[in-house]
Amino acid sequence: MNWTRNKKRIIVFFAVVGILGVGVYLFYTELRPTVIFGLREDFAHAIPFQQVPQGIDGIRAEDCGVCHQEIFEEWKSSMHAKSFVDPFFQAYWRKDKQIWICLNCHTPLENQQPELILEIPRNRVEKAVKKPNPNYDQAFRFEGITCAACHVRNGVILGPFEDSKAPHPTGYDPIYRTTEICYRCHQVPSGPYQFYRFGPCGTYPEFEGGHYYKAGYICQTCHMPEVERPVATGGPIRKARRHLWRGGHDPEQIKRAVTVELRANPSNLTPGTTVEFTLTLTNSGAGHYIPTGDPDRYFTIEFQIVDQEGKVLKEQTDTMGRWVIWQPVIWEVYANRLKPLESRDYKFRYRLPSSAEREVRLRTMIRYHILTEKAHEMLKAKYDLKADDPYTFTIFEQEVGLSGPFIETAQDLSEGNSPDRVTGDHRLCQNNLGQAG
């Protein structure tokens, strides 16, 4: 009797485990997307194969650089040029089993991809029907986001000018004077079972409809600043744009987004007094949230009290970024990033030594991190990240003595740590832009 009862319990137990196992399997293979974003039609496929326009030798960047030398040199220094070879991308891509969908932004031309995607059943990228690409150019792949990705379509080289004269067919497209040219790759939506406020690489929707968008600014205002020069060798001087696209990997660009103020209460620092220090961080120069782009990026705001020998007596670190749970569903649990023009106070309390002879100093730092130390070590250990490329940048650091009157500081980092406070309607990307349009 007992054996029969136990046998039934064992059968029920294994049946429940089996059902749960099948449910988990079906959830991960049929419901939950493999990638951390949803698919949108315009980037679900590569940009169609592009022929070489008449009058030029090819559509590689160096072919364009024959006449567009300055633009070519700027592009070579950009993250667009490194979008495929970037060590961090390569490591993360290996982690994601080199899934093909990532190439549609990192090597966007069909010419650059080894396989053609024929069908994506139920938007499951891992189930895509593929075939070898007969027009694949392996060397071209290493150019990442190359000139032709934006400018070559159907044998014509497109641009923002209506009166271009060149040895090749040219065409005008107003998209180059709008944010739409950036939309394809900088607006990646969430997919099923993914609960972001903004998807990864969601810089475009952070900007769209905001203060600077309504004021007529465009992405190019900061990331492709205006310059007067010939666009091509021997051409007329035009109001054109630099092809730099400085962004999240450039500490100087990060500094242009930030204003920092530091003050003390009470401002007269006397021995034995408990002082509350306030560091105010303002997104005074970016048209989108900071940090933006990859969800792994974040800021740390750090306070330290150090003695004369540099020993840290007290410290505090606050973090600004996004906190995401990745399993079993993707859920952005919390985010405290700064919107354009938004400020936040970070407070730190310390009781000064009772003796004026014991000198201490306050050190404040703001650091920007492309990824966490843990993620960096994981990529090195498991996914062959060999590069020593920096992934943490100090964008602000100040050390002040804590005796006598405390002098409040306000530093706009875009102005080389100028003490002038930025107030009111902040000017986007100060010191490094032309007018929108």
XYZ file of C-alpha atoms in Angstrom:
437
model
C 0.000 0.000 0.000
C 2.747 2.451 0.967
C 4.779 1.497 -2.063
C 1.815 2.165 -4.365
C 1.261 5.568 -2.761
C 4.978 6.472 -3.023
C 5.087 5.256 -6.601
C 2.229 7.581 -7.505
C 3.986 10.483 -5.782
C 7.196 9.785 -7.694
C 5.280 9.648 -10.973
C 3.506 12.925 -10.196
C 6.795 14.563 -9.180
C 8.563 13.602 -12.394
C 5.519 14.560 -14.449
C 5.503 18.048 -12.886
C 9.269 18.396 -13.412
C 8.859 17.255 -17.014
C 6.051 19.726 -17.684
C 8.047 22.540 -16.122
C 11.086 21.547 -18.167
C 9.079 21.534 -21.390
C 7.570 24.898 -20.435
C 10.983 26.447 -19.812
C 12.299 24.983 -23.076
C 9.359 26.333 -25.081
C 9.608 29.721 -23.371
C 13.258 30.134 -24.340
C 12.990 28.626 -27.819
C 9.610 29.926 -28.958
C 8.668 32.961 -26.868
C 11.622 34.803 -25.337
C 13.822 36.511 -27.965
C 17.441 35.406 -28.198
C 18.656 38.991 -28.553
C 18.055 41.773 -26.057
C 16.015 43.916 -28.441
C 13.036 43.608 -30.741
C 13.175 43.563 -34.527
C 12.049 46.464 -36.667
C 11.706 46.034 -40.414
C 14.285 48.653 -41.418
C 17.140 46.993 -39.526
C 15.971 43.394 -39.653
C 17.788 43.146 -42.998
C 21.068 44.518 -44.291
C 21.131 47.490 -46.645
C 20.753 45.882 -50.110
C 23.805 45.151 -52.249
C 25.306 48.303 -53.779
C 27.070 48.439 -57.138
C 30.021 50.747 -57.759
C 28.724 53.986 -59.323
C 30.122 54.960 -62.707
C 33.177 57.219 -62.654
C 34.887 55.807 -59.537
C 36.958 52.706 -58.861
C 35.069 51.346 -55.854
C 32.926 52.098 -52.806
C 35.443 51.343 -50.086
C 36.335 54.251 -47.829
C 39.778 54.662 -49.368
C 38.122 55.007 -52.795
C 36.025 57.870 -51.427
C 39.108 59.317 -49.726
C 40.768 60.011 -53.074
C 38.620 63.132 -53.398
C 37.165 63.478 -49.894
C 40.467 63.311 -48.015
C 39.581 65.295 -44.869
C 36.310 63.437 -44.413
C 38.120 60.136 -44.937
C 40.704 60.978 -42.249
C 37.955 61.961 -39.801
C 36.031 58.771 -40.502
C 39.169 56.673 -39.858
C 39.379 58.136 -36.337
C 35.715 57.442 -35.557
C 33.931 54.615 -33.789
C 31.904 54.163 -36.984
C 35.086 52.984 -38.688
C 35.764 50.650 -35.743
C 32.209 49.378 -35.340
C 33.133 45.838 -36.409
C 36.718 45.586 -35.146
C 36.087 47.257 -31.779
C 37.383 44.745 -29.181
C 34.387 45.266 -26.901
C 31.934 44.598 -29.731
C 33.867 41.510 -30.791
C 33.864 40.099 -27.246
C 30.171 40.763 -26.696
C 29.406 39.333 -30.143
C 31.250 36.136 -29.273
C 29.225 36.008 -26.066
C 26.090 36.235 -28.214
C 27.315 33.378 -30.439
C 28.050 35.835 -33.265
C 24.381 36.218 -34.038
C 23.945 37.752 -37.488
C 21.497 40.518 -36.516
C 24.251 42.572 -34.864
C 25.934 42.969 -38.252
C 23.021 44.960 -39.631
C 24.259 47.951 -37.665
C 27.959 47.126 -37.269
C 28.529 46.148 -40.931
C 25.279 47.370 -42.446
C 25.829 46.776 -46.171
C 24.873 43.459 -47.712
C 28.259 43.674 -49.476
C 29.900 43.285 -46.049
C 28.025 40.220 -44.786
C 28.869 36.557 -45.458
C 25.260 35.366 -45.493
C 21.977 36.540 -46.935
C 18.941 36.341 -44.677
C 16.010 34.960 -46.647
C 13.400 34.657 -43.920
C 13.034 35.248 -40.164
C 10.299 32.891 -38.927
C 8.244 34.502 -36.162
C 10.987 37.139 -35.772
C 13.241 34.512 -34.142
C 16.680 35.600 -35.304
C 18.260 32.260 -34.356
C 15.834 30.475 -36.731
C 16.630 32.683 -39.730
C 16.835 30.974 -43.111
C 20.192 31.869 -44.678
C 22.293 31.238 -47.740
C 25.887 32.191 -48.637
C 26.285 35.686 -50.032
C 28.023 35.529 -53.450
C 28.845 39.263 -53.244
C 30.480 39.133 -49.813
C 33.643 41.251 -49.589
C 35.533 40.161 -46.477
C 37.963 43.070 -46.489
C 35.064 45.518 -46.842
C 33.553 44.066 -43.671
C 36.389 45.465 -41.582
C 35.392 49.021 -42.527
C 32.333 48.787 -40.294
C 30.002 51.710 -40.888
C 31.692 52.835 -44.071
C 30.946 55.770 -46.387
C 28.746 53.726 -48.716
C 26.526 52.608 -45.839
C 25.062 56.110 -45.700
C 25.819 57.606 -49.097
C 25.599 54.984 -51.892
C 22.229 53.822 -53.211
C 21.444 52.313 -56.625
C 24.582 53.555 -58.355
C 24.190 57.122 -57.046
C 26.147 58.895 -54.317
C 23.699 60.840 -52.182
C 24.359 63.847 -49.976
C 22.921 67.019 -48.443
C 23.608 69.382 -51.378
C 21.392 69.953 -54.408
C 24.106 71.402 -56.674
C 26.871 68.800 -56.370
C 29.176 68.279 -59.345
C 31.343 65.175 -59.344
C 32.840 62.501 -61.628
C 30.123 60.123 -60.440
C 26.312 60.328 -60.321
C 25.118 62.423 -57.384
C 21.785 62.967 -55.739
C 20.276 65.155 -53.032
C 18.387 63.669 -50.106
C 17.002 65.882 -47.312
C 17.450 63.010 -44.838
C 21.057 64.139 -44.276
C 19.781 67.354 -42.720
C 17.524 65.545 -40.257
C 17.787 63.036 -37.438
C 16.297 60.336 -39.665
C 19.734 59.386 -40.983
C 20.624 58.190 -37.462
C 17.315 56.454 -36.723
C 18.045 53.010 -38.173
C 20.682 52.008 -35.617
C 20.162 54.389 -32.705
C 16.543 53.457 -32.007
C 16.467 49.788 -31.126
C 13.095 48.865 -29.573
C 12.341 46.290 -26.925
C 10.802 42.983 -27.921
C 8.481 40.424 -26.277
C 9.265 39.767 -22.619
C 11.564 42.802 -22.611
C 10.517 45.639 -20.354
C 12.696 48.666 -20.969
C 11.617 52.267 -20.804
C 14.015 52.849 -23.679
C 15.594 49.905 -25.448
C 19.338 49.364 -25.626
C 20.917 51.840 -28.047
C 17.731 53.886 -27.574
C 19.349 57.311 -27.905
C 16.994 58.497 -30.646
C 13.730 58.191 -28.649
C 15.448 59.836 -25.668
C 16.049 62.856 -27.925
C 12.840 62.773 -29.965
C 10.207 65.177 -28.709
C 12.499 66.675 -26.082
C 13.653 70.231 -25.439
C 16.399 70.364 -28.050
C 14.393 68.429 -30.613
C 11.644 71.040 -30.359
C 14.234 73.818 -30.579
C 15.391 72.513 -33.971
C 18.594 70.754 -33.028
C 19.509 67.467 -34.681
C 21.897 64.652 -33.760
C 24.518 66.101 -36.109
C 24.625 69.329 -34.098
C 26.877 67.649 -31.528
C 28.126 64.537 -33.254
C 28.917 66.021 -36.693
C 29.808 69.664 -35.909
C 29.715 72.179 -38.716
C 32.831 73.304 -40.543
C 33.385 75.516 -43.578
C 35.592 73.764 -46.135
C 35.514 72.084 -49.538
C 33.675 68.777 -49.304
C 35.874 67.377 -52.082
C 39.321 68.364 -53.302
C 39.001 71.417 -55.535
C 35.347 71.941 -54.704
C 33.686 75.104 -53.403
C 33.849 76.011 -49.730
C 30.621 74.898 -48.106
C 29.060 74.829 -44.679
C 29.492 71.095 -44.234
C 29.904 68.702 -41.300
C 32.795 66.832 -39.779
C 32.537 63.049 -39.890
C 33.629 62.301 -36.320
C 30.578 60.975 -34.452
C 32.258 61.356 -31.072
C 30.181 59.677 -28.390
C 30.252 57.241 -25.511
C 33.861 56.106 -26.034
C 35.267 59.646 -25.987
C 35.763 61.231 -22.530
C 35.968 64.720 -24.039
C 32.520 64.284 -25.566
C 31.181 63.072 -22.218
C 32.618 66.161 -20.532
C 30.760 68.397 -22.981
C 27.502 67.067 -21.578
C 28.156 67.888 -17.936
C 28.182 70.798 -15.504
C 29.356 70.232 -11.916
C 28.780 72.429 -8.861
C 30.249 71.795 -5.406
C 29.238 73.608 -2.221
C 29.374 73.142 1.563
C 26.929 73.803 4.387
C 28.047 75.554 6.525
C 30.443 77.269 4.163
C 32.724 78.443 6.987
C 34.658 75.300 7.908
C 35.607 75.242 11.564
C 37.138 72.331 13.565
C 34.603 69.896 14.994
C 31.795 71.021 12.684
C 29.717 68.508 10.749
C 29.637 69.688 7.151
C 27.271 68.592 4.395
C 28.874 68.762 0.964
C 26.636 68.841 -2.106
C 27.800 67.994 -5.590
C 25.242 68.966 -8.230
C 25.554 67.181 -11.540
C 23.649 68.655 -14.509
C 23.071 67.256 -17.962
C 23.696 70.672 -19.451
C 25.000 69.701 -22.877
C 23.379 66.513 -24.207
C 20.075 66.305 -26.034
C 19.469 62.802 -24.668
C 19.792 61.050 -21.320
C 23.233 60.533 -19.806
C 24.562 57.925 -19.907
C 22.976 56.696 -23.125
C 23.396 53.783 -25.523
C 24.479 50.450 -24.108
C 22.632 49.646 -20.827
C 25.948 48.689 -19.195
C 27.191 52.294 -19.162
C 27.040 54.235 -15.918
C 28.547 57.084 -13.862
C 29.971 56.973 -10.368
C 30.015 60.081 -8.169
C 32.690 59.665 -5.520
C 33.591 61.535 -2.310
C 36.725 60.874 -0.281
C 38.219 62.479 2.800
C 42.003 62.091 2.717
C 44.692 63.061 5.211
C 48.103 64.594 4.566
C 49.566 61.215 3.631
C 46.742 60.507 1.175
C 45.085 57.907 3.385
C 41.335 57.681 2.804
C 39.506 58.366 6.074
C 35.950 58.205 4.752
C 34.405 57.635 1.334
C 31.089 57.365 -0.431
C 30.148 56.319 -3.959
C 26.834 56.912 -5.714
C 25.903 55.393 -9.061
C 23.881 56.737 -11.972
C 22.705 54.389 -14.701
C 20.296 51.534 -15.411
C 19.708 48.347 -13.430
C 18.488 45.482 -15.606
C 17.487 41.903 -14.745
C 18.288 39.656 -17.730
C 16.614 36.351 -16.743
C 14.048 34.903 -17.159
C 12.646 38.084 -18.728
C 14.484 41.332 -19.359
C 13.279 43.969 -16.949
C 14.708 47.423 -16.397
C 14.131 47.500 -12.663
C 15.375 51.005 -11.999
C 17.049 53.894 -13.787
C 18.266 57.225 -12.447
C 19.876 58.665 -15.562
C 19.685 62.405 -16.149
C 17.357 63.805 -18.797
C 18.468 66.863 -20.810
C 18.716 69.930 -18.533
C 18.049 67.814 -15.442
C 20.181 68.147 -12.293
C 20.728 65.921 -9.300
C 22.298 66.621 -5.897
C 24.676 64.128 -4.309
C 25.270 64.749 -0.603
C 28.104 63.703 1.678
C 28.432 64.472 5.405
C 31.652 64.604 7.402
C 32.593 65.799 10.865
C 35.780 67.844 10.665
C 38.644 67.012 13.074
C 38.380 68.883 16.360
C 41.964 70.066 15.996
C 42.849 72.523 13.252
C 46.347 71.021 13.158
C 45.055 67.806 11.597
C 44.678 68.773 7.953
C 42.197 66.850 5.804
C 41.050 67.371 2.255
C 37.917 66.572 0.263
C 38.423 64.754 -3.029
C 35.487 64.526 -5.444
C 35.448 62.539 -8.667
C 32.985 61.712 -11.415
C 33.860 58.672 -13.467
C 32.208 57.329 -16.574
C 32.204 53.568 -17.134
C 31.575 51.772 -20.431
C 31.006 48.568 -18.467
C 31.506 47.193 -14.984
C 34.737 45.674 -13.691
C 32.923 42.350 -13.350
C 31.735 42.424 -16.963
C 35.211 43.408 -18.140
C 36.804 40.470 -16.339
C 34.119 38.128 -17.692
C 34.770 39.244 -21.274
C 38.511 38.722 -20.820
C 38.164 35.313 -19.182
C 35.424 33.802 -21.335
C 35.190 35.735 -24.577
C 38.767 36.557 -25.512
C 38.758 40.301 -24.832
C 42.472 41.022 -25.255
C 42.444 44.772 -25.676
C 43.681 47.131 -23.035
C 41.334 49.837 -24.324
C 40.205 52.014 -21.421
C 36.677 51.368 -20.227
C 36.586 53.809 -17.295
C 37.261 57.549 -17.622
C 37.591 60.203 -14.929
C 35.747 63.200 -16.328
C 35.899 65.387 -13.208
C 38.278 65.460 -10.252
C 38.824 68.126 -7.613
C 40.591 68.195 -4.262
C 40.090 71.027 -1.764
C 41.348 71.759 1.743
C 38.840 71.746 4.586
C 39.831 74.736 6.652
C 38.576 78.306 6.598
C 35.881 79.457 4.171
C 34.777 76.933 1.537
C 34.738 78.430 -1.945
C 31.852 77.118 -3.995
C 32.747 75.988 -7.500
C 30.702 75.555 -10.650
C 32.490 73.962 -13.549
C 31.166 73.534 -17.060
C 33.399 70.719 -18.294
C 32.809 71.648 -21.925
C 34.616 74.927 -21.289
C 37.808 73.416 -19.904
C 36.611 73.591 -16.288
C 35.580 77.214 -16.494
C 34.178 78.541 -13.199
C 31.269 80.176 -15.015
C 27.977 78.607 -14.045
C 25.695 77.458 -16.847
C 22.149 78.538 -16.087
C 18.786 78.866 -17.731
C 18.446 77.522 -21.266
C 21.749 75.643 -21.531
C 23.484 75.768 -24.897
C 23.777 72.292 -26.332
C 27.307 70.896 -26.749
C 28.943 74.203 -25.958
C 32.151 75.149 -27.744
C 31.764 72.436 -30.335
C 28.837 72.961 -32.685
C 27.277 74.951 -35.437
C 23.623 75.680 -35.969
C 21.128 72.922 -36.546
C 20.068 71.962 -40.042
